[in-house]
Coordinates of C-alpha atoms in Angstrom, one line a residue:
M107 CA 18.2 -58.5 52.8
G108 CA 20.5 -61.1 54.5
L109 CA 19.1 -63.9 52.3
Y110 CA 20.8 -62.4 49.2
R111 CA 24.0 -61.2 50.9
H112 CA 26.1 -64.1 49.6
L113 CA 24.3 -64.4 46.2
T114 CA 25.0 -61.1 44.6
L115 CA 24.3 -61.3 40.9
G116 CA 27.7 -61.1 39.2
F117 CA 26.8 -60.9 35.5
R118 CA 24.1 -59.2 33.4
D119 CA 22.6 -62.6 32.6
S120 CA 22.8 -63.9 36.1
I121 CA 19.6 -65.0 37.8
R122 CA 18.7 -66.9 40.9
V123 CA 16.6 -70.1 40.8
V124 CA 14.8 -71.8 43.7
K125 CA 15.1 -75.5 44.6
I126 CA 11.8 -76.6 46.2
D127 CA 12.5 -79.7 48.3
P128 CA 10.1 -82.6 47.9
A129 CA 7.6 -83.6 50.6
K130 CA 5.2 -86.5 50.8
D131 CA 3.2 -84.8 53.5
Q132 CA 1.5 -81.6 52.4
T133 CA 1.5 -80.3 56.0
E134 CA 5.3 -80.2 56.1
W135 CA 7.1 -76.9 56.1
I136 CA 8.0 -75.7 52.6
Q137 CA 11.8 -75.9 52.3
L138 CA 13.6 -73.8 49.7
S139 CA 17.2 -73.2 48.6
I140 CA 18.4 -70.4 46.3
F141 CA 21.2 -70.9 43.7
Q142 CA 22.7 -68.5 41.2
V143 CA 23.0 -69.4 37.5
R144 CA 23.7 -67.7 34.2
L145 CA 21.1 -67.8 31.3
R146 CA 23.9 -68.4 28.8
D147 CA 24.5 -71.8 30.4
R148 CA 20.9 -72.8 29.6
P149 CA 19.9 -73.9 33.2
K150 CA 16.9 -76.2 33.6
Y151 CA 14.0 -74.5 35.5
E152 CA 10.3 -73.6 35.3
A153 CA 9.0 -70.1 35.7
L154 CA 6.0 -69.2 37.8
S155 CA 3.4 -66.8 36.5
Y156 CA 1.0 -65.8 39.2
E157 CA -0.9 -63.0 41.0
W158 CA 0.9 -61.6 43.9
G159 CA -2.1 -60.6 46.0
A160 CA -2.0 -58.3 49.0
E161 CA -2.1 -60.5 52.1
M162 CA 1.0 -62.0 53.7
C163 CA 0.9 -65.6 54.8
D164 CA 0.6 -66.3 58.5
K165 CA 3.2 -69.0 58.1
S166 CA 6.6 -68.5 56.7
V167 CA 8.6 -70.8 54.5
I168 CA 12.2 -71.9 55.2
C169 CA 14.7 -70.6 52.7
D170 CA 18.4 -71.5 53.2
G171 CA 17.7 -72.0 56.9
Q172 CA 16.0 -68.6 57.3
E173 CA 12.3 -67.9 57.7
L174 CA 10.9 -66.0 54.7
Q175 CA 7.5 -64.5 54.7
V176 CA 5.6 -64.9 51.5
K177 CA 2.1 -63.9 50.4
I178 CA -0.8 -66.3 50.7
N179 CA -1.2 -67.0 47.0
L180 CA 2.5 -67.8 46.5
A181 CA 2.5 -70.0 49.6
A182 CA -0.4 -72.0 48.1
A183 CA 1.4 -72.3 44.8
L184 CA 4.6 -73.6 46.5
K185 CA 2.6 -76.2 48.5
H186 CA 0.8 -77.6 45.5
L187 CA 3.7 -77.4 43.0
R188 CA 6.4 -79.1 45.2
L189 CA 6.8 -82.7 44.2
S190 CA 6.7 -85.8 46.4
D191 CA 9.8 -87.6 45.3
E192 CA 12.3 -85.1 43.8
P193 CA 13.3 -81.4 43.9
R194 CA 11.6 -78.9 41.6
W195 CA 13.7 -76.0 40.2
M196 CA 11.8 -72.8 39.6
W197 CA 12.2 -69.1 39.0
I198 CA 9.8 -67.0 41.1
D199 CA 10.2 -63.2 41.0
A200 CA 9.2 -62.5 44.6
I201 CA 11.9 -64.9 45.9
C202 CA 14.6 -64.8 43.1
I203 CA 14.8 -61.0 43.0
D204 CA 15.8 -58.9 46.0
Q205 CA 12.8 -56.6 45.9
E206 CA 14.3 -54.1 48.3
N207 CA 17.4 -53.6 46.0
I208 CA 16.1 -51.2 43.4
P209 CA 19.2 -51.4 41.1
E210 CA 18.9 -55.2 41.1
R211 CA 15.2 -55.0 40.4
N212 CA 15.8 -52.6 37.5
Q213 CA 18.4 -55.0 36.0
Q214 CA 16.4 -58.2 36.5
V215 CA 13.2 -56.7 35.1
S216 CA 15.1 -55.7 32.0
I217 CA 16.0 -59.4 31.3
M218 CA 12.7 -60.9 32.4
R219 CA 11.7 -61.7 28.8
D220 CA 14.7 -64.0 28.5
V221 CA 13.9 -65.5 31.9
Y222 CA 10.5 -66.6 30.8
A223 CA 11.6 -67.4 27.2
Q224 CA 14.3 -69.8 28.4
A225 CA 12.2 -71.6 31.0
D226 CA 11.4 -75.2 30.2
R227 CA 7.8 -74.3 31.0
V228 CA 5.8 -71.4 32.4
L229 CA 3.3 -72.5 35.1
I230 CA 0.2 -70.3 35.1
W231 CA -1.0 -70.5 38.7
I232 CA -4.7 -69.6 38.9
G233 CA -5.1 -70.5 42.6
E234 CA -6.3 -73.3 44.8
E235 CA -9.0 -75.8 43.8
F236 CA -12.7 -75.1 44.4
P237 CA -15.8 -77.3 44.0
Y238 CA -16.1 -79.1 40.6
V239 CA -12.8 -77.7 39.3
K240 CA -11.5 -81.2 38.6
D241 CA -14.5 -81.9 36.3
A242 CA -14.1 -78.5 34.7
F243 CA -10.5 -79.3 33.8
K244 CA -11.7 -82.6 32.2
M245 CA -14.2 -80.6 30.1
I246 CA -11.6 -78.1 28.8
P247 CA -10.0 -80.6 26.2
E248 CA -13.6 -81.4 24.9
L249 CA -14.4 -77.8 24.5
A250 CA -11.0 -77.2 22.8
K251 CA -11.7 -80.1 20.4
N252 CA -15.0 -78.5 19.4
W253 CA -13.1 -75.2 18.7
Q254 CA -10.6 -77.0 16.5
I255 CA -13.3 -78.7 14.5
R256 CA -15.1 -75.4 14.1
E257 CA -11.9 -73.6 12.9
V258 CA -11.1 -76.4 10.4
A259 CA -14.7 -76.2 9.0
R260 CA -14.4 -72.4 8.8
L261 CA -11.1 -72.7 6.8
Q262 CA -12.7 -75.2 4.5
A263 CA -15.8 -73.2 3.9
G264 CA -14.4 -72.0 0.5
D265 CA -12.8 -75.3 -0.3
S266 CA -14.1 -77.5 -3.1
R267 CA -13.5 -80.7 -1.1
P268 CA -16.3 -82.2 1.0
P269 CA -16.5 -80.6 4.4
L270 CA -15.7 -82.5 7.6
R271 CA -18.4 -84.5 9.4
L272 CA -18.9 -82.4 12.5
R273 CA -19.9 -84.0 15.7
P274 CA -22.6 -82.0 17.6
S275 CA -21.4 -78.8 19.3
I276 CA -21.0 -79.2 23.1
A277 CA -23.3 -76.2 23.4
E278 CA -26.0 -78.5 21.9
E279 CA -25.3 -81.6 24.0
P280 CA -27.8 -81.8 26.9
S281 CA -25.6 -84.4 28.6
L282 CA -22.9 -81.8 29.1
M283 CA -24.9 -78.6 29.0
L284 CA -27.6 -79.4 31.5
Q285 CA -26.2 -82.3 33.5
N286 CA -24.4 -80.2 36.1
E287 CA -24.8 -76.5 36.3
L288 CA -22.3 -76.2 39.1
L289 CA -19.7 -77.8 36.8
W290 CA -20.2 -75.0 34.2
K291 CA -20.1 -72.4 36.9
S292 CA -16.8 -73.8 38.0
L293 CA -15.5 -73.7 34.5
Y294 CA -16.6 -70.0 34.1
K295 CA -14.9 -69.2 37.4
L296 CA -11.5 -70.4 35.9
F297 CA -11.8 -68.0 33.0
A298 CA -13.0 -65.2 35.3
S299 CA -9.9 -65.4 37.5
T300 CA -8.4 -62.1 38.5
Y301 CA -5.1 -63.6 37.3
F302 CA -6.1 -62.6 33.7
E303 CA -6.3 -58.9 34.8
R304 CA -2.5 -58.7 35.4
T305 CA -0.4 -56.6 33.0
W306 CA 2.7 -58.8 33.5
I307 CA 1.0 -62.0 32.1
L308 CA 1.2 -60.6 28.6
Q309 CA 5.0 -61.0 28.5
E310 CA 5.1 -64.1 30.7
I311 CA 2.8 -66.1 28.5
V312 CA 3.6 -64.6 25.1
V313 CA 7.4 -65.4 25.2
S314 CA 6.9 -68.9 26.7
T315 CA 7.9 -72.0 24.7
R316 CA 5.4 -74.1 26.7
A317 CA 2.8 -73.0 29.2
T318 CA 0.5 -74.9 31.5
V319 CA -2.5 -73.6 33.5
V320 CA -2.5 -74.9 37.1
C321 CA -5.3 -74.7 39.7
G322 CA -4.4 -76.7 42.8
K323 CA -3.4 -80.1 41.5
Q324 CA -5.3 -79.7 38.2
Q325 CA -3.3 -78.9 35.1
V326 CA -4.1 -78.3 31.4
D327 CA -2.0 -77.1 28.5
W328 CA -2.4 -73.4 27.7
K329 CA -3.4 -74.1 24.1
L330 CA -6.3 -76.2 25.2
F331 CA -7.3 -73.6 27.8
N332 CA -7.3 -70.9 25.1
W333 CA -9.2 -72.9 22.6
A334 CA -11.9 -73.7 25.2
A335 CA -12.2 -70.0 26.0
S336 CA -12.5 -69.2 22.2
F337 CA -15.2 -71.8 21.8
I338 CA -17.2 -70.4 24.8
N339 CA -16.7 -66.9 23.5
A340 CA -18.1 -67.9 20.1
T341 CA -21.2 -69.6 21.6
T342 CA -22.1 -67.3 24.5
S343 CA -25.5 -66.7 23.0
L344 CA -26.2 -70.4 23.4
L345 CA -25.0 -70.7 26.9
Q346 CA -26.7 -69.7 30.2
N347 CA -24.8 -67.6 32.7
A348 CA -21.7 -67.5 30.4
P349 CA -18.7 -65.5 31.7
D350 CA -18.1 -61.9 30.7
T351 CA -16.9 -61.9 27.1
D352 CA -14.2 -59.3 28.0
T353 CA -12.5 -62.0 30.1
L354 CA -12.7 -64.6 27.4
T355 CA -11.4 -62.1 24.8
K356 CA -8.4 -61.3 27.0
V357 CA -7.4 -65.0 27.0
S358 CA -7.9 -65.3 23.3
G359 CA -6.1 -62.0 22.7
I360 CA -3.0 -63.1 24.7
D361 CA -2.7 -66.2 22.6
Q362 CA -3.2 -64.3 19.3
I363 CA -0.3 -62.0 20.3
R364 CA 1.7 -65.1 21.4
S365 CA 1.2 -66.7 17.9
M366 CA 2.1 -63.5 16.1
Y367 CA 5.1 -62.9 18.4
K368 CA 6.5 -66.3 17.5
Q369 CA 6.1 -65.5 13.8
R370 CA 7.4 -62.0 13.7
G371 CA 9.6 -61.6 16.8
G372 CA 7.7 -58.7 18.3
F373 CA 5.8 -55.6 17.4
P374 CA 6.2 -51.8 18.0
L375 CA 5.4 -50.7 21.5
P376 CA 2.0 -48.9 20.8
L377 CA 0.3 -52.2 19.8
Y378 CA 1.0 -53.7 23.2
L379 CA 0.0 -50.5 25.0
V380 CA -3.5 -50.7 23.5
F381 CA -3.9 -54.2 25.0
V382 CA -2.5 -53.5 28.4
Q383 CA -5.0 -50.7 29.0
V384 CA -7.6 -53.3 29.8
L385 CA -5.3 -54.9 32.3
K386 CA -4.2 -53.9 35.9
S387 CA -0.9 -53.3 37.6
T388 CA -0.1 -52.6 41.2
N389 CA 2.7 -50.3 40.2
P390 CA 1.7 -47.9 37.4
R391 CA 5.2 -48.0 35.9
D392 CA 4.7 -51.7 35.0
K393 CA 2.2 -50.7 32.3
I394 CA 5.4 -49.8 30.4
Y395 CA 8.1 -52.0 31.9
A396 CA 6.0 -55.2 31.6
I397 CA 6.0 -55.0 27.8
L398 CA 9.4 -53.6 27.0
G399 CA 10.8 -57.0 26.2
L400 CA 8.1 -57.7 23.6
R401 CA 8.9 -54.7 21.4
R402 CA 10.6 -54.7 18.0
D403 CA 11.1 -51.2 16.5
G404 CA 14.6 -51.1 15.1
I405 CA 15.9 -48.7 17.7
K406 CA 19.5 -49.6 18.9
E407 CA 19.5 -50.5 22.6
L408 CA 22.5 -48.2 23.4
S409 CA 21.1 -45.1 21.5
A410 CA 20.1 -41.9 23.3
L411 CA 16.5 -42.6 22.3
A412 CA 16.5 -46.1 23.8
E413 CA 17.8 -44.7 27.0
L414 CA 14.4 -43.2 27.6
L415 CA 13.0 -46.7 28.1
R416 CA 15.7 -48.1 30.4
V417 CA 14.0 -49.7 33.4
D418 CA 14.3 -47.4 36.4
Y419 CA 12.0 -47.7 39.4
T420 CA 13.4 -44.6 41.0
K421 CA 11.7 -42.5 38.2
S422 CA 8.3 -41.0 39.0
E423 CA 5.3 -42.5 37.3
Q424 CA 4.9 -39.2 35.4
Q425 CA 8.5 -39.4 34.1
V426 CA 8.1 -43.1 33.0
Y427 CA 5.0 -42.3 31.0
Q428 CA 6.4 -39.1 29.5
D429 CA 9.6 -40.9 28.4
A430 CA 7.7 -43.7 26.9
A431 CA 5.4 -41.4 25.0
R432 CA 8.4 -39.3 23.7
Y433 CA 10.2 -42.5 22.7
I434 CA 7.3 -43.7 20.6
I435 CA 6.4 -40.4 19.0
E436 CA 10.0 -39.4 18.3
S437 CA 11.1 -42.8 16.9
Q438 CA 8.0 -43.2 14.7
Q439 CA 7.2 -39.5 14.0
R440 CA 3.6 -40.4 14.5
L441 CA 0.9 -39.3 17.0
D442 CA -1.1 -42.6 16.9
I443 CA -0.6 -43.2 20.7
C444 CA -2.7 -40.0 21.3
C445 CA -5.6 -41.6 19.4
G446 CA -8.4 -43.7 20.8
Q447 CA -8.5 -42.5 24.3
P448 CA -9.2 -39.3 26.3
L449 CA -6.2 -37.2 27.3
T450 CA -8.0 -35.0 29.7
S451 CA -8.6 -37.5 32.6
K452 CA -5.3 -38.1 34.3
G453 CA -4.8 -40.4 37.2
V454 CA -1.0 -39.8 37.1
E455 CA -0.3 -36.2 38.1
D456 CA 1.6 -33.6 36.1
L457 CA 1.4 -35.4 32.8
P458 CA 1.7 -33.2 29.7
S459 CA -1.5 -33.3 27.6
W460 CA 0.2 -35.2 24.8
V461 CA 1.1 -38.1 27.1
P462 CA -1.6 -40.8 27.6
D463 CA -2.3 -42.0 31.1
W464 CA -1.7 -45.7 30.7
S465 CA -2.6 -46.3 34.4
A466 CA -6.2 -45.6 33.6
R467 CA -7.9 -48.9 33.0
M468 CA -9.9 -49.0 29.8
E469 CA -13.1 -51.0 30.2
G470 CA -14.1 -53.3 27.3
A471 CA -12.5 -53.0 23.8
P472 CA -10.3 -50.0 22.9
S473 CA -11.8 -47.3 20.6
T474 CA -11.9 -48.1 16.9
F475 CA -10.6 -44.6 16.1
L476 CA -7.0 -46.0 16.2
T477 CA -7.8 -49.0 14.0
A478 CA -9.9 -47.0 11.6
C479 CA -7.0 -44.7 10.9
S480 CA -5.7 -47.0 8.2
H481 CA -8.0 -45.6 5.5
Y482 CA -7.8 -41.9 6.4
R483 CA -5.4 -39.8 4.3
L484 CA -4.8 -36.6 6.4
H485 CA -1.1 -36.6 5.6
N486 CA -2.1 -35.3 2.1
L487 CA -2.9 -32.0 3.8
L488 CA 0.7 -31.5 5.0
P489 CA 2.9 -31.9 1.9
W490 CA 5.9 -29.9 3.3
P491 CA 8.8 -31.6 5.2
G492 CA 9.1 -31.4 9.0
I493 CA 9.6 -33.3 12.2
I494 CA 8.1 -33.6 15.6
T495 CA 10.6 -32.3 18.3
F496 CA 10.6 -32.1 22.1
N497 CA 12.0 -29.8 24.8
H498 CA 11.3 -30.8 28.4
N499 CA 7.5 -31.0 28.7
S500 CA 6.7 -29.4 25.4
M501 CA 6.1 -31.2 22.1
Y502 CA 6.5 -29.1 18.9
T503 CA 4.8 -30.0 15.6
D504 CA 3.4 -28.2 12.6
G505 CA -0.1 -28.4 11.1
L506 CA -3.3 -26.6 10.2
S507 CA -6.1 -25.2 12.3
I508 CA -9.2 -26.3 10.3
D509 CA -12.0 -24.8 12.3
S510 CA -13.3 -24.2 15.8
I511 CA -16.2 -26.0 17.7
A512 CA -19.4 -24.0 17.7
F513 CA -21.7 -26.6 19.3
A514 CA -20.9 -29.6 21.4
T515 CA -23.0 -32.2 23.2
G516 CA -22.0 -33.7 26.5
T517 CA -20.1 -37.0 26.7
L518 CA -22.2 -39.7 25.0
S519 CA -22.7 -43.3 26.1
C520 CA -23.2 -46.5 24.1
E521 CA -25.7 -47.5 26.8
T522 CA -28.2 -44.8 25.5
P523 CA -27.3 -44.4 21.8
L524 CA -30.8 -43.8 20.5
P525 CA -31.5 -40.7 22.7
A526 CA -28.1 -39.4 21.7
I527 CA -28.9 -39.7 18.0
K528 CA -32.3 -38.0 18.5
Q529 CA -30.5 -35.1 20.3
I530 CA -28.0 -34.7 17.4
I531 CA -30.8 -34.8 14.8
L532 CA -32.9 -32.2 16.6
H533 CA -29.8 -29.9 16.9
L534 CA -29.1 -30.1 13.2
C535 CA -32.7 -29.5 12.3
S536 CA -32.8 -26.5 14.7
Q537 CA -29.6 -25.1 13.3
L538 CA -31.1 -25.3 9.8
G539 CA -34.4 -23.9 10.9
V540 CA -36.4 -27.0 9.7
A541 CA -37.5 -28.6 13.0
P542 CA -40.0 -26.4 14.9
T543 CA -41.1 -29.3 17.3
R544 CA -39.3 -31.8 19.5
Q545 CA -40.2 -34.6 17.2
V546 CA -37.7 -36.2 14.9
D547 CA -40.0 -36.7 11.9
P548 CA -40.6 -33.2 10.7
G549 CA -36.9 -32.5 10.0
L550 CA -35.8 -35.7 8.4
A551 CA -37.0 -35.0 4.9
S552 CA -35.3 -31.6 5.0
L553 CA -32.0 -33.1 6.1
A554 CA -32.2 -35.4 3.1
S555 CA -32.7 -32.5 0.7
I556 CA -30.0 -30.1 2.1
R557 CA -26.4 -30.6 1.0
Y558 CA -23.7 -31.0 3.6
R559 CA -21.5 -27.8 3.5
E560 CA -22.6 -26.9 0.0
S561 CA -19.3 -25.0 -0.7
V562 CA -17.2 -28.0 0.1
S563 CA -16.7 -30.5 -2.7
P564 CA -14.9 -33.2 -0.8
T565 CA -18.2 -34.5 0.3
D566 CA -19.2 -35.1 -3.3
G567 CA -22.6 -33.5 -2.9
Q568 CA -23.7 -35.6 0.1
S569 CA -26.9 -34.6 1.8
I570 CA -26.8 -33.7 5.5
F571 CA -28.7 -36.9 6.1
E572 CA -25.9 -39.0 4.5
A573 CA -23.1 -36.9 6.1
L574 CA -24.8 -37.6 9.5
W575 CA -25.0 -41.4 9.2
R576 CA -21.4 -41.5 7.9
T577 CA -20.3 -39.3 10.8
L578 CA -22.1 -41.5 13.4
I579 CA -19.9 -44.5 12.4
G580 CA -16.8 -42.6 11.6
N581 CA -17.5 -43.5 7.9
T582 CA -16.0 -46.9 8.8
A583 CA -17.3 -50.4 8.3
Y584 CA -15.0 -53.4 8.9
F585 CA -12.0 -51.0 8.9
K586 CA -12.8 -49.7 5.5
P587 CA -14.9 -46.7 4.2
A588 CA -18.6 -47.4 4.7
Q589 CA -20.6 -48.4 1.7
P590 CA -23.8 -46.5 0.6
T591 CA -25.9 -49.6 1.6
F592 CA -25.3 -48.6 5.3
A593 CA -27.9 -45.8 4.8
R594 CA -30.8 -48.3 5.2
H595 CA -29.3 -49.5 8.5
F596 CA -29.5 -45.9 9.8
E597 CA -33.0 -45.6 8.5
G598 CA -33.8 -48.7 10.6
L599 CA -32.5 -46.9 13.7
L600 CA -34.7 -43.9 12.9
D601 CA -37.7 -46.2 12.7
I602 CA -37.0 -47.3 16.2
I603 CA -36.6 -43.7 17.4
R604 CA -40.0 -42.8 15.9
L605 CA -41.7 -45.8 17.5
R606 CA -40.3 -44.9 20.9
E607 CA -41.6 -41.3 20.5
R608 CA -45.0 -42.9 20.2
G609 CA -44.4 -45.0 23.3
I610 CA -43.8 -48.2 21.4
I611 CA -40.9 -50.3 22.5
F612 CA -40.1 -53.0 20.0
D613 CA -40.0 -56.7 20.9
R614 CA -41.0 -59.9 19.1
T615 CA -44.4 -59.9 20.7
N616 CA -45.8 -56.7 19.3
I617 CA -44.7 -56.8 15.6
N618 CA -48.4 -57.0 14.6
E619 CA -49.2 -53.8 16.6
I620 CA -46.3 -52.1 14.9
T621 CA -47.4 -53.2 11.5
V622 CA -50.9 -51.6 12.1
L623 CA -49.4 -48.3 13.4
E624 CA -46.5 -48.1 11.0
P625 CA -47.2 -50.4 7.9
D626 CA -44.0 -49.5 6.2
V627 CA -41.9 -50.3 9.2
G628 CA -43.7 -53.6 9.9
Q629 CA -43.3 -54.7 6.3
K630 CA -39.6 -53.7 6.3
F631 CA -39.0 -55.8 9.4
E632 CA -40.8 -58.8 7.9
S633 CA -39.0 -58.7 4.6
D634 CA -35.5 -57.4 5.4
I635 CA -33.1 -59.6 7.5
F636 CA -30.8 -56.6 8.0
S637 CA -33.6 -54.7 9.6
Q638 CA -34.3 -57.6 11.9
L639 CA -30.7 -57.7 13.0
L640 CA -30.6 -54.0 13.5
W641 CA -33.7 -54.0 15.7
R642 CA -32.3 -56.9 17.7
S643 CA -29.1 -54.9 18.2
A644 CA -30.9 -51.9 19.5
V645 CA -33.0 -54.0 21.9
E646 CA -30.7 -56.8 22.9
K647 CA -27.2 -55.4 22.3
D648 CA -26.4 -58.1 19.8
T649 CA -23.7 -57.4 17.1
H650 CA -24.8 -55.7 13.9
P651 CA -22.4 -53.9 11.6
F652 CA -23.9 -50.5 11.7
F653 CA -24.8 -50.6 15.4
A654 CA -21.4 -52.0 16.4
E655 CA -19.6 -49.2 14.5
L656 CA -22.0 -46.6 16.0
V657 CA -21.4 -47.8 19.6
N658 CA -17.6 -47.7 19.0
T659 CA -17.7 -44.2 17.6
I660 CA -19.9 -42.5 20.1
Q661 CA -18.8 -44.2 23.4
G662 CA -17.1 -41.6 25.6
R663 CA -17.1 -39.0 22.9
V664 CA -18.6 -35.6 22.1
F665 CA -20.6 -34.8 18.9
F666 CA -19.9 -31.3 17.6
T667 CA -20.5 -28.9 14.8
T668 CA -18.0 -26.2 13.8
S669 CA -18.2 -22.6 12.8
K670 CA -17.9 -23.5 9.1
G671 CA -20.5 -26.2 9.2
Y672 CA -18.5 -29.3 9.6
M673 CA -19.8 -32.1 11.9
G674 CA -17.8 -34.7 13.8
F675 CA -16.9 -36.4 17.0
G676 CA -14.2 -35.3 19.5
A677 CA -12.6 -36.8 22.6
M678 CA -14.2 -36.5 26.0
G679 CA -13.8 -33.0 27.2
S680 CA -14.1 -31.2 23.9
K681 CA -16.1 -28.0 24.2
I682 CA -17.1 -24.9 22.3
G683 CA -14.1 -22.8 21.3
D684 CA -11.7 -25.7 20.9
Q685 CA -9.8 -25.9 17.6
V686 CA -9.9 -28.8 15.3
C687 CA -6.4 -29.2 13.9
V688 CA -4.5 -31.5 11.5
L689 CA -1.1 -32.2 12.9
R690 CA 2.1 -33.8 11.5
G691 CA 2.1 -37.4 12.4
G692 CA -1.6 -37.6 13.0
S693 CA -3.9 -40.1 11.3
C694 CA -6.9 -38.2 12.7
P695 CA -7.5 -34.5 13.4
F696 CA -6.9 -33.4 17.0
I697 CA -8.8 -31.2 19.3
L698 CA -6.5 -28.5 20.7
R699 CA -7.3 -25.8 23.4
S700 CA -5.5 -22.6 23.1
H701 CA -3.7 -21.0 26.2
D702 CA -1.6 -17.9 26.3
T703 CA 1.7 -19.5 25.2
Y704 CA 0.8 -23.1 24.3
F705 CA -1.9 -25.5 23.3
E706 CA -3.4 -28.3 25.3
M707 CA -4.2 -31.5 23.5
I708 CA -7.7 -32.8 24.4
G709 CA -7.7 -35.8 22.1
D710 CA -8.4 -37.1 18.6
S711 CA -11.5 -36.4 16.5
Y712 CA -13.4 -37.3 13.3
L713 CA -14.3 -34.4 11.1
H714 CA -16.5 -35.3 8.2
G715 CA -15.3 -34.0 4.8
I716 CA -11.6 -33.8 5.4
M717 CA -10.6 -37.4 6.4
Q718 CA -9.5 -38.3 2.9
G719 CA -7.0 -35.4 2.9
R720 CA -8.9 -32.8 0.8
I721 CA -10.0 -29.4 1.8
L722 CA -11.0 -26.5 -0.5
D723 CA -12.0 -23.9 2.0
R724 CA -10.9 -20.4 1.0
P725 CA -8.8 -18.9 2.3
R726 CA -6.9 -22.2 2.9
P727 CA -5.7 -22.5 6.6
K728 CA -2.2 -21.4 7.1
R729 CA 0.6 -23.6 8.3
Q730 CA 1.3 -23.2 12.0
R731 CA 3.9 -24.4 14.5
F732 CA 2.1 -25.8 17.6
R733 CA 3.7 -25.9 21.1
I734 CA 1.7 -28.6 23.0
C735 CA 2.2 -28.9 26.7

């Protein structure tokens, strides 16, 4: 492009900055000038973080005497951010990088962390003003103040000193809560901005030394904005028409990563990849490139392994993802990136089965299978030395084939967990010959009296009933092994299923009817706060320990039983005949599908009875070398 002809970047740390000329009249044309500087000289500038958008502006800006077309959102940002009495110096990717020059774009993206880290301030452009947004910005510091008070009180909860005198929560102040519903809707609109769906914002905000949220002429410090989001997220049950908690969680999550980044200087790449799967990117390659600057993994930048991650927009999306997956697995000798997501649904074509498709946007929170891995001990099953190696599209690792799937449900949904549980119970009862009808009741007593895989001692004599409820939650509670007390929470779910089979749907208005029909259930509800919480969870989707773990375990997964009598959950796409294998580097078992000369990786799994690294089946499975493509 002619605009950049005389401003070729001469050094690795060279960047361009834009001088925005002042204007007292907002209708004046936007006048820009571009200058080249070096980061080592510590130039003064602000960096813009914004959403590109798709539409070009019908009016160009003037840059170094030439007309330059920019997109509508950027044109609005330039109009509002230019000052009235002095120039403003900024770094703006769409203008400061020659987007048509791929080698330059590769090089500039590789130093983007430094660009945002050295900026005097990062300006987070949400968009132009809308009704009541000015009042919404005034409310943000008040909400943030409530969050700070709440956090101090929480930290002092175990303190012997007298607690702080708390002023009433804003959620309880009618003057603010009910005075102007439109004001609250305006506030929610800020947090629901599509800006917070961008992948690039993670790096742009995390590395910043100072960040400000801007909407039109309104501004507020990022910290206050985040605290306000945290307060609303913690009190959504008290607020009407509150924004989607996923959006609020993204804001809070970004700031948590920012705080930890400041303390530790970065994390291994997989931790960021889990977060960016709930974000969007126009270019699928950016799911990787947007977070490279945040990583800290001890790999030397000039090593052959690090070369896999060098920014290169001429690579195909498939090659970028495959190189990233190989880099992570080979450097860590772990398969954790293959956990927590289905590997069978690929939006990017020609990906090997061991490569996650990071372009697929994950709705809601990532699966807890990855976070639950910390208390599993599968490595005890592979005591011999070995490494994971690669050759083109193939990954080679050793391990054990534990069993094959004999029965599998369809993909389960957290929207209908109770019917799914009923289906699983009826299958187990039918398999054991103890449930002649379609009702749940007749087989439950039998499930409680029959041991789970009687020849297998790792279950310590558990009944099938106990093995089932532990399997339904991945034997996990608060990232630790589930305690026996969780059994009564499962019994509460069964109460709900039994009532529904009789046509009774629980709510607060019919507890007397329930007590007449099911005295034990009614009395349990009246006397047990845990049962009340569980029933509310099943009806109202509130958070309850057992129900939350259940939803996280079954969502998008398949319940299965194996030829040897194990039960477990597998990734979406698992089916009869697939093998359940323990692989080197895996915190969970993996579902593999055998082909003539290779195996296809379907995804991770939970197999009750082996997760602590013990298996006494005879003959013991033999060590195998797996070629996974």
